């Protein structure tokens, strides 16, 4: 990293909250169905406008009508070097205004936070990226190597119409990119006043959304009935929902647990690590899910009348498997589902994992420590999934690095897809400074 200090970034820090609010106000709800989704094209055009204001050209590609993704390339000082991809998704999960303290698409700034659906997943990173590159364009700043920006559609439904479409149909847009950063990483967990763990995502679980269908003999609801599709399905769903699959410690999580042991001065039982992880507060739910394969029923569908036993019943199940555990996960599923229930994949995608080393990681660590003397960056596996699953297919090493220094008492994990999603303005300003240092050095 250069010994010279980065520019003050006053304008970028001042405008990031406003950019985020404006982007939240564009309702980009992704229902998983193009007919009922909305706003991705509008959001992509808004991003294109913000880039165009400072002279950064971009292109928009649609996979289906309205399902728009934007890509821009910022030329670096040495374009012969491999490029870096910074990607973020524009879509968000649905939100019910009746459940919120503020309207989820208001983008309201209140009590030092920007509120709204997407504030942490992941329009905050979109806004930080935009604010930073706009500042660079105004000041004539060039990164050391090419930086490719991708603001994509459909991540919340698996990315088929967003990142996966770009990777399969327009891979030339990412020519030369060997590394990538995106969401759910670089955020802080406060251990004490002088120590914060910053979790950098180096791995994420594979995605296995499935539909289970049980068949049986239809009949009258008043009869004694031994071949009931609903009963058979519910038995399988109950087994899946109550299963606690075995702990499996992957390399990133071994590294993470070792850091927790050192930071908190505790010894962690590798067979029951959740007991120690409770010290981390609410984020322990996210971390604990990365210690094993998981499977959770999420939707049920059966029958059409109270007094008719249906011939079929179905359930939707959200499965996630660790890197290197796909075959074992298949065996676990087979044992839990049992006989007489058919399974089909709705979305099935790979787990992703890389190592916590190399110049890019060194630049992340240095940038965090430069802005926070108490920072201790550590790798972790994310229990969910991101568009890294698509970009890894082009040979990129993918990391979650969306830096935020968070208040110690903020229940950050609950904000992902949660009610009253919000992000501190000061965390956004911190993220701008860290990203600037990082991108200037990597």
Coordinates of C-alpha atoms in Angstrom, one line a residue, residues 9-442:
X9 CA -13.3 11.8 0.1
X10 CA -15.5 14.4 1.6
X11 CA -18.0 14.6 -1.3
X12 CA -18.2 10.8 -1.6
X13 CA -18.9 10.4 2.2
X14 CA -21.4 13.2 2.1
X15 CA -23.4 11.8 -0.8
X16 CA -23.4 8.1 0.0
X17 CA -26.4 8.1 2.2
X18 CA -28.4 10.1 -0.3
X19 CA -27.4 7.7 -3.1
X20 CA -28.5 4.8 -0.9
X21 CA -31.9 6.5 -0.1
X22 CA -32.6 7.2 -3.7
X23 CA -31.8 3.6 -4.7
X24 CA -34.0 2.2 -2.0
X25 CA -36.9 4.3 -3.3
X26 CA -36.7 2.3 -6.5
X27 CA -38.7 -0.8 -5.6
X28 CA -36.8 -3.7 -7.1
X29 CA -38.7 -6.5 -5.4
X30 CA -37.8 -9.9 -6.9
X31 CA -40.6 -12.4 -6.3
X32 CA -38.8 -15.0 -8.4
X33 CA -41.3 -14.4 -11.3
X34 CA -40.6 -11.8 -14.0
X35 CA -44.3 -11.1 -14.2
X36 CA -44.6 -10.0 -10.6
X37 CA -41.1 -8.6 -10.1
X38 CA -40.3 -4.9 -10.6
X39 CA -37.9 -2.1 -10.9
X40 CA -34.6 -3.7 -12.0
X41 CA -34.5 -1.9 -15.3
X42 CA -35.3 1.4 -13.6
X43 CA -32.5 0.8 -11.1
X44 CA -30.0 -0.1 -13.8
X45 CA -30.9 3.1 -15.7
X46 CA -30.5 5.1 -12.5
X47 CA -27.0 3.7 -11.9
X48 CA -26.1 4.4 -15.6
X49 CA -27.2 8.0 -15.1
X50 CA -25.2 8.4 -11.9
X51 CA -22.1 7.0 -13.7
X52 CA -22.8 9.0 -16.8
X53 CA -22.9 12.3 -14.8
X54 CA -19.2 11.9 -14.1
X55 CA -18.2 10.5 -17.5
X56 CA -18.2 6.8 -16.8
X57 CA -19.8 4.8 -19.7
X58 CA -21.7 1.7 -19.0
X59 CA -23.8 -1.0 -20.8
X60 CA -27.1 -2.5 -19.8
X61 CA -28.1 -6.1 -20.8
X62 CA -31.5 -7.6 -20.3
X63 CA -32.0 -11.4 -19.9
X64 CA -35.8 -10.9 -20.1
X65 CA -37.9 -7.8 -20.4
X66 CA -37.1 -5.6 -17.4
X67 CA -34.5 -8.0 -15.9
X68 CA -31.6 -5.6 -16.5
X69 CA -28.0 -5.7 -15.4
X70 CA -25.3 -3.0 -15.9
X71 CA -21.6 -3.3 -16.4
X72 CA -18.9 -0.6 -16.5
X73 CA -15.1 -0.8 -16.7
X74 CA -12.9 1.8 -15.1
X75 CA -9.5 1.9 -16.7
X76 CA -6.6 1.4 -14.4
X77 CA -3.0 2.7 -14.4
X78 CA -1.8 -0.6 -15.8
X79 CA -4.5 -2.4 -17.9
X80 CA -2.1 -5.2 -18.6
X81 CA -2.6 -6.4 -15.0
X82 CA -5.5 -8.7 -14.2
X83 CA -8.7 -6.8 -13.4
X84 CA -10.8 -6.7 -10.3
X85 CA -14.6 -7.2 -10.4
X86 CA -16.8 -5.3 -7.9
X87 CA -20.3 -6.6 -8.2
X88 CA -23.6 -5.9 -6.4
X89 CA -27.2 -6.9 -7.0
X90 CA -30.0 -4.4 -7.5
X91 CA -32.9 -6.6 -6.6
X92 CA -34.4 -7.1 -3.1
X93 CA -36.7 -9.5 -1.4
X94 CA -40.3 -8.5 -0.8
X95 CA -41.3 -6.4 2.2
X96 CA -44.7 -5.8 3.8
X97 CA -45.1 -2.1 4.8
X98 CA -47.5 -3.1 7.6
X99 CA -44.7 -4.8 9.4
X100 CA -42.2 -1.9 9.3
X101 CA -41.7 1.2 11.5
X102 CA -41.1 3.1 8.2
X103 CA -42.2 2.4 4.7
X104 CA -39.7 -0.2 3.4
X105 CA -39.2 1.7 0.1
X106 CA -39.0 5.2 1.7
X107 CA -35.2 5.3 2.0
X108 CA -35.8 7.4 5.1
X109 CA -32.8 8.7 7.0
X110 CA -33.5 8.7 10.7
X111 CA -31.6 8.4 14.0
X112 CA -28.3 8.1 12.1
X113 CA -29.5 5.3 9.9
X114 CA -30.8 4.8 6.3
X115 CA -33.9 2.6 6.5
X116 CA -35.4 0.5 3.9
X117 CA -35.4 -2.8 2.0
X118 CA -32.0 -3.4 0.6
X119 CA -30.2 -1.1 3.1
X120 CA -27.8 -4.0 4.0
X121 CA -28.7 -6.5 1.3
X122 CA -27.1 -5.0 -0.7
X123 CA -27.8 -1.5 -1.9
X124 CA -25.5 -0.2 0.8
X125 CA -22.5 -1.6 -1.1
X126 CA -24.0 -0.4 -4.4
X127 CA -24.2 3.1 -3.0
X128 CA -20.7 3.0 -1.5
X129 CA -19.2 1.8 -4.8
X130 CA -21.1 4.5 -6.8
X131 CA -20.1 7.3 -4.4
X132 CA -16.4 6.2 -4.5
X133 CA -16.1 5.9 -8.3
X134 CA -17.9 9.2 -8.8
X135 CA -15.4 10.8 -6.5
X136 CA -12.5 9.2 -8.5
X137 CA -14.0 10.4 -11.8
X138 CA -14.3 14.0 -10.5
X139 CA -10.7 14.0 -9.1
X140 CA -9.1 12.1 -12.0
X141 CA -8.1 9.2 -9.8
X142 CA -7.2 5.9 -11.4
X143 CA -7.0 2.6 -9.6
X144 CA -3.8 0.6 -10.1
X145 CA -5.6 -1.9 -12.4
X146 CA -8.9 -2.1 -14.3
X147 CA -11.9 -2.2 -12.0
X148 CA -15.1 -3.7 -13.5
X149 CA -18.4 -2.8 -11.9
X150 CA -21.4 -5.0 -12.2
X151 CA -24.9 -4.0 -10.9
X152 CA -27.0 -7.1 -11.5
X153 CA -30.5 -8.4 -11.4
X154 CA -32.1 -11.5 -9.9
X155 CA -29.6 -12.4 -7.2
X156 CA -32.4 -13.0 -4.7
X157 CA -33.8 -15.8 -6.9
X158 CA -30.5 -17.5 -7.6
X159 CA -29.1 -15.1 -10.2
X160 CA -30.1 -17.0 -13.4
X161 CA -31.4 -13.8 -15.0
X162 CA -28.6 -11.6 -13.7
X163 CA -25.1 -12.7 -13.0
X164 CA -25.4 -16.1 -14.5
X165 CA -26.9 -14.6 -17.7
X166 CA -23.9 -12.2 -18.0
X167 CA -21.4 -15.0 -17.4
X168 CA -22.9 -17.3 -20.0
X169 CA -23.9 -14.7 -22.6
X170 CA -21.5 -11.8 -22.2
X171 CA -18.3 -13.2 -20.6
X172 CA -16.2 -10.7 -22.6
X173 CA -17.4 -8.0 -20.2
X174 CA -15.2 -9.5 -17.5
X175 CA -12.2 -10.2 -19.7
X176 CA -9.0 -10.3 -17.6
X177 CA -10.8 -10.3 -14.2
X178 CA -9.2 -12.8 -11.8
X179 CA -10.6 -11.6 -8.5
X180 CA -14.0 -10.2 -7.3
X181 CA -15.5 -8.6 -4.2
X182 CA -19.1 -8.3 -3.2
X183 CA -21.6 -8.5 -0.3
X184 CA -21.7 -10.0 3.2
X185 CA -18.1 -9.5 4.4
X186 CA -15.9 -6.9 6.0
X187 CA -18.4 -6.1 8.7
X188 CA -17.3 -5.9 12.4
X189 CA -18.1 -7.8 15.5
X190 CA -17.1 -5.9 18.7
X191 CA -15.1 -8.0 21.2
X192 CA -14.2 -5.1 23.4
X193 CA -13.4 -1.4 22.9
X194 CA -10.0 -2.0 21.4
X195 CA -10.8 -5.2 19.4
X196 CA -13.2 -5.9 16.6
X197 CA -13.3 -8.9 14.4
X198 CA -14.0 -8.1 10.7
X199 CA -15.4 -11.1 8.9
X200 CA -14.2 -11.5 5.3
X201 CA -16.2 -14.0 3.4
X202 CA -13.9 -16.5 1.6
X203 CA -16.6 -19.2 1.1
X204 CA -20.3 -19.7 0.8
X205 CA -22.5 -22.8 0.9
X206 CA -24.0 -24.4 -2.1
X207 CA -27.6 -23.8 -2.9
X208 CA -30.2 -26.6 -3.1
X209 CA -33.8 -25.4 -3.3
X210 CA -36.0 -28.4 -4.0
X211 CA -39.7 -29.4 -4.4
X212 CA -40.8 -32.6 -2.7
X213 CA -43.9 -34.3 -4.1
X214 CA -45.8 -37.2 -2.4
X215 CA -48.4 -39.2 -4.1
X216 CA -51.3 -41.1 -2.6
X217 CA -54.8 -42.4 -3.3
X218 CA -57.4 -39.6 -3.4
X219 CA -60.7 -40.2 -1.6
X220 CA -63.4 -38.9 0.7
X221 CA -62.2 -37.1 3.8
X222 CA -64.5 -39.1 6.1
X223 CA -63.1 -42.5 5.3
X224 CA -60.3 -44.4 7.0
X225 CA -57.4 -43.8 4.7
X226 CA -54.0 -45.4 4.8
X227 CA -52.5 -44.0 1.6
X228 CA -52.6 -40.2 2.3
X229 CA -50.2 -38.0 0.3
X230 CA -50.5 -35.2 2.8
X231 CA -49.5 -37.5 5.7
X232 CA -46.6 -39.0 3.7
X233 CA -45.3 -35.5 2.8
X234 CA -45.7 -34.1 6.3
X235 CA -43.7 -37.0 7.7
X236 CA -40.8 -36.3 5.3
X237 CA -41.1 -32.5 6.0
X238 CA -41.0 -33.1 9.8
X239 CA -37.9 -35.2 9.5
X240 CA -36.2 -32.6 7.4
X241 CA -37.2 -29.7 9.6
X242 CA -36.1 -31.3 12.8
X243 CA -32.8 -32.7 11.5
X244 CA -29.6 -31.4 13.0
X245 CA -26.9 -32.5 10.5
X246 CA -23.4 -33.3 11.8
X247 CA -20.8 -30.5 12.4
X248 CA -18.2 -30.3 9.6
X249 CA -15.4 -27.8 10.0
X250 CA -14.1 -26.4 6.7
X251 CA -10.8 -24.5 6.5
X252 CA -12.3 -21.0 6.7
X253 CA -14.4 -21.9 9.7
X254 CA -11.4 -23.6 11.5
X255 CA -9.5 -20.3 11.0
X256 CA -12.5 -18.3 12.2
X257 CA -13.0 -20.4 15.3
X258 CA -9.3 -20.1 16.2
X259 CA -9.7 -16.3 16.0
X260 CA -12.7 -16.5 18.3
X261 CA -10.8 -18.6 20.8
X262 CA -7.9 -16.1 20.8
X263 CA -10.1 -13.0 20.9
X264 CA -12.4 -14.2 23.7
X265 CA -9.9 -16.3 25.6
X266 CA -12.1 -19.4 25.4
X267 CA -11.6 -23.0 24.3
X268 CA -14.1 -24.2 21.6
X269 CA -15.3 -27.8 21.5
X270 CA -15.1 -28.7 17.8
X271 CA -18.1 -31.0 18.2
X272 CA -20.2 -28.3 19.9
X273 CA -18.9 -25.0 18.7
X274 CA -22.2 -23.2 19.0
X275 CA -21.8 -22.9 22.8
X276 CA -18.8 -20.7 22.4
X277 CA -20.3 -18.8 19.4
X278 CA -23.1 -17.6 21.5
X279 CA -20.6 -14.9 22.7
X280 CA -20.9 -13.3 19.3
X281 CA -24.5 -12.3 19.8
X282 CA -27.1 -12.5 17.1
X283 CA -24.5 -13.0 14.3
X284 CA -23.9 -16.5 15.9
X285 CA -27.0 -17.7 14.0
X286 CA -25.4 -16.9 10.6
X287 CA -22.0 -18.3 11.7
X288 CA -23.5 -21.5 13.3
X289 CA -25.3 -22.3 10.0
X290 CA -21.9 -22.5 8.3
X291 CA -20.8 -25.3 10.5
X292 CA -23.0 -28.0 8.9
X293 CA -25.2 -28.7 5.9
X294 CA -28.7 -27.4 6.5
X295 CA -32.2 -28.1 5.2
X296 CA -35.4 -26.2 6.1
X297 CA -39.0 -26.6 4.7
X298 CA -40.3 -23.3 3.7
X299 CA -43.6 -23.8 1.7
X300 CA -46.4 -26.4 1.6
X301 CA -49.1 -27.0 -1.0
X302 CA -51.8 -29.7 -0.9
X303 CA -55.5 -30.2 -1.4
X304 CA -58.4 -28.2 -2.7
X305 CA -61.4 -29.0 -0.4
X306 CA -61.8 -29.8 3.3
X307 CA -63.5 -33.1 2.7
X308 CA -61.3 -34.4 -0.2
X309 CA -58.1 -36.3 0.4
X310 CA -55.8 -35.1 -2.5
X311 CA -53.8 -37.4 -4.7
X312 CA -50.6 -35.3 -4.4
X313 CA -49.0 -32.9 -1.9
X314 CA -45.8 -30.9 -2.3
X315 CA -43.4 -28.9 -0.2
X316 CA -40.6 -26.5 -1.0
X317 CA -37.4 -26.9 0.9
X318 CA -34.3 -24.7 1.2
X319 CA -31.1 -26.8 1.4
X320 CA -27.5 -25.5 1.7
X321 CA -24.4 -27.6 1.6
X322 CA -20.8 -26.8 2.5
X323 CA -17.9 -26.8 0.1
X324 CA -16.8 -30.4 -0.6
X325 CA -20.0 -31.7 1.0
X326 CA -22.3 -32.0 -1.9
X327 CA -22.3 -35.9 -2.2
X328 CA -22.6 -36.2 1.6
X329 CA -25.5 -33.8 1.5
X330 CA -27.3 -36.0 -1.1
X331 CA -26.9 -39.0 1.1
X332 CA -28.3 -37.1 4.1
X333 CA -31.3 -35.9 2.1
X334 CA -32.1 -39.4 0.8
X335 CA -32.1 -40.7 4.4
X336 CA -34.4 -38.0 5.6
X337 CA -36.9 -37.8 2.8
X338 CA -37.5 -41.6 2.7
X339 CA -39.7 -43.7 0.4
X340 CA -42.7 -42.5 -1.6
X341 CA -41.6 -38.8 -2.0
X342 CA -40.1 -37.5 -5.2
X343 CA -37.5 -34.7 -5.3
X344 CA -36.8 -32.1 -8.0
X345 CA -34.3 -29.3 -8.0
X346 CA -35.7 -25.8 -8.3
X347 CA -32.3 -24.1 -8.0
X348 CA -29.1 -26.1 -7.6
X349 CA -25.7 -24.3 -7.5
X350 CA -22.2 -24.9 -6.3
X351 CA -20.5 -24.0 -3.1
X352 CA -17.6 -21.6 -3.4
X353 CA -14.4 -21.4 -1.4
X354 CA -11.0 -19.7 -1.7
X355 CA -8.1 -19.2 0.7
X356 CA -7.4 -16.2 3.0
X357 CA -4.1 -15.2 1.5
X358 CA -2.4 -13.3 -1.3
X359 CA -2.0 -9.6 -2.2
X360 CA -5.8 -8.9 -2.4
X361 CA -6.3 -10.2 1.1
X362 CA -3.3 -8.2 2.3
X363 CA -4.9 -5.1 0.8
X364 CA -8.2 -5.8 2.6
X365 CA -6.4 -6.3 5.9
X366 CA -4.3 -3.1 5.5
X367 CA -7.3 -1.0 4.6
X368 CA -9.3 -2.1 7.6
X369 CA -6.5 -1.6 10.0
X370 CA -5.7 1.8 8.6
X371 CA -9.3 3.0 9.4
X372 CA -9.7 1.0 12.7
X373 CA -6.7 0.4 15.0
X374 CA -8.7 -2.4 16.7
X375 CA -9.5 -4.3 13.5
X376 CA -8.6 -8.0 13.3
X377 CA -9.8 -9.4 9.9
X378 CA -10.7 -13.1 9.8
X379 CA -12.2 -15.4 7.1
X380 CA -15.6 -17.1 7.4
X381 CA -18.1 -19.1 5.4
X382 CA -21.4 -17.5 4.7
X383 CA -24.5 -19.6 5.2
X384 CA -26.3 -18.1 2.3
X385 CA -25.4 -17.6 -1.3
X386 CA -24.3 -14.7 -3.6
X387 CA -23.5 -14.1 -7.2
X388 CA -20.0 -15.4 -6.5
X389 CA -21.4 -18.7 -7.6
X390 CA -21.7 -17.3 -11.2
X391 CA -18.5 -15.3 -11.4
X392 CA -16.4 -18.1 -9.9
X393 CA -17.2 -20.0 -13.1
X394 CA -15.0 -17.5 -15.0
X395 CA -12.0 -18.5 -12.8
X396 CA -12.2 -15.6 -10.4
X397 CA -11.3 -15.8 -6.7
X398 CA -14.4 -14.4 -5.0
X399 CA -14.6 -12.6 -1.6
X400 CA -17.3 -11.0 0.4
X401 CA -15.9 -7.5 1.3
X402 CA -18.5 -4.8 1.9
X403 CA -16.8 -3.1 4.8
X404 CA -18.9 -1.7 7.6
X405 CA -17.8 -0.8 11.2
X406 CA -21.0 -1.5 13.1
X407 CA -22.3 -0.4 16.5
X408 CA -21.8 -3.1 19.1
X409 CA -25.5 -3.3 19.9
X410 CA -26.8 -3.6 16.4
X411 CA -28.5 -6.9 15.6
X412 CA -26.9 -7.0 12.1
X413 CA -27.8 -10.6 11.2
X414 CA -31.6 -10.0 11.8
X415 CA -31.5 -7.2 9.2
X416 CA -30.9 -9.5 6.2
X417 CA -34.3 -10.0 4.7
X418 CA -35.7 -8.7 8.0
X419 CA -38.1 -6.1 9.2
X420 CA -36.8 -2.5 9.7
X421 CA -33.7 -3.2 7.6
X422 CA -31.3 -0.3 8.1
X423 CA -27.6 0.7 8.0
X424 CA -25.7 3.4 10.0
X425 CA -24.7 6.4 8.0
X426 CA -21.3 6.4 9.8
X427 CA -20.8 2.8 8.7
X428 CA -21.3 3.8 5.1
X429 CA -18.8 6.6 5.5
X430 CA -16.3 4.1 7.0
X431 CA -16.9 1.8 4.1
X432 CA -16.1 4.5 1.6
X433 CA -12.8 5.1 3.2
X434 CA -11.9 1.5 3.5
X435 CA -12.9 0.7 -0.1
X436 CA -10.8 3.7 -1.3
X437 CA -7.7 2.5 0.5
X438 CA -8.3 -1.1 -0.7
X439 CA -8.9 -0.3 -4.3
X440 CA -6.0 2.1 -4.5
X441 CA -3.6 -0.6 -3.2
X442 CA -4.8 -3.9 -4.7

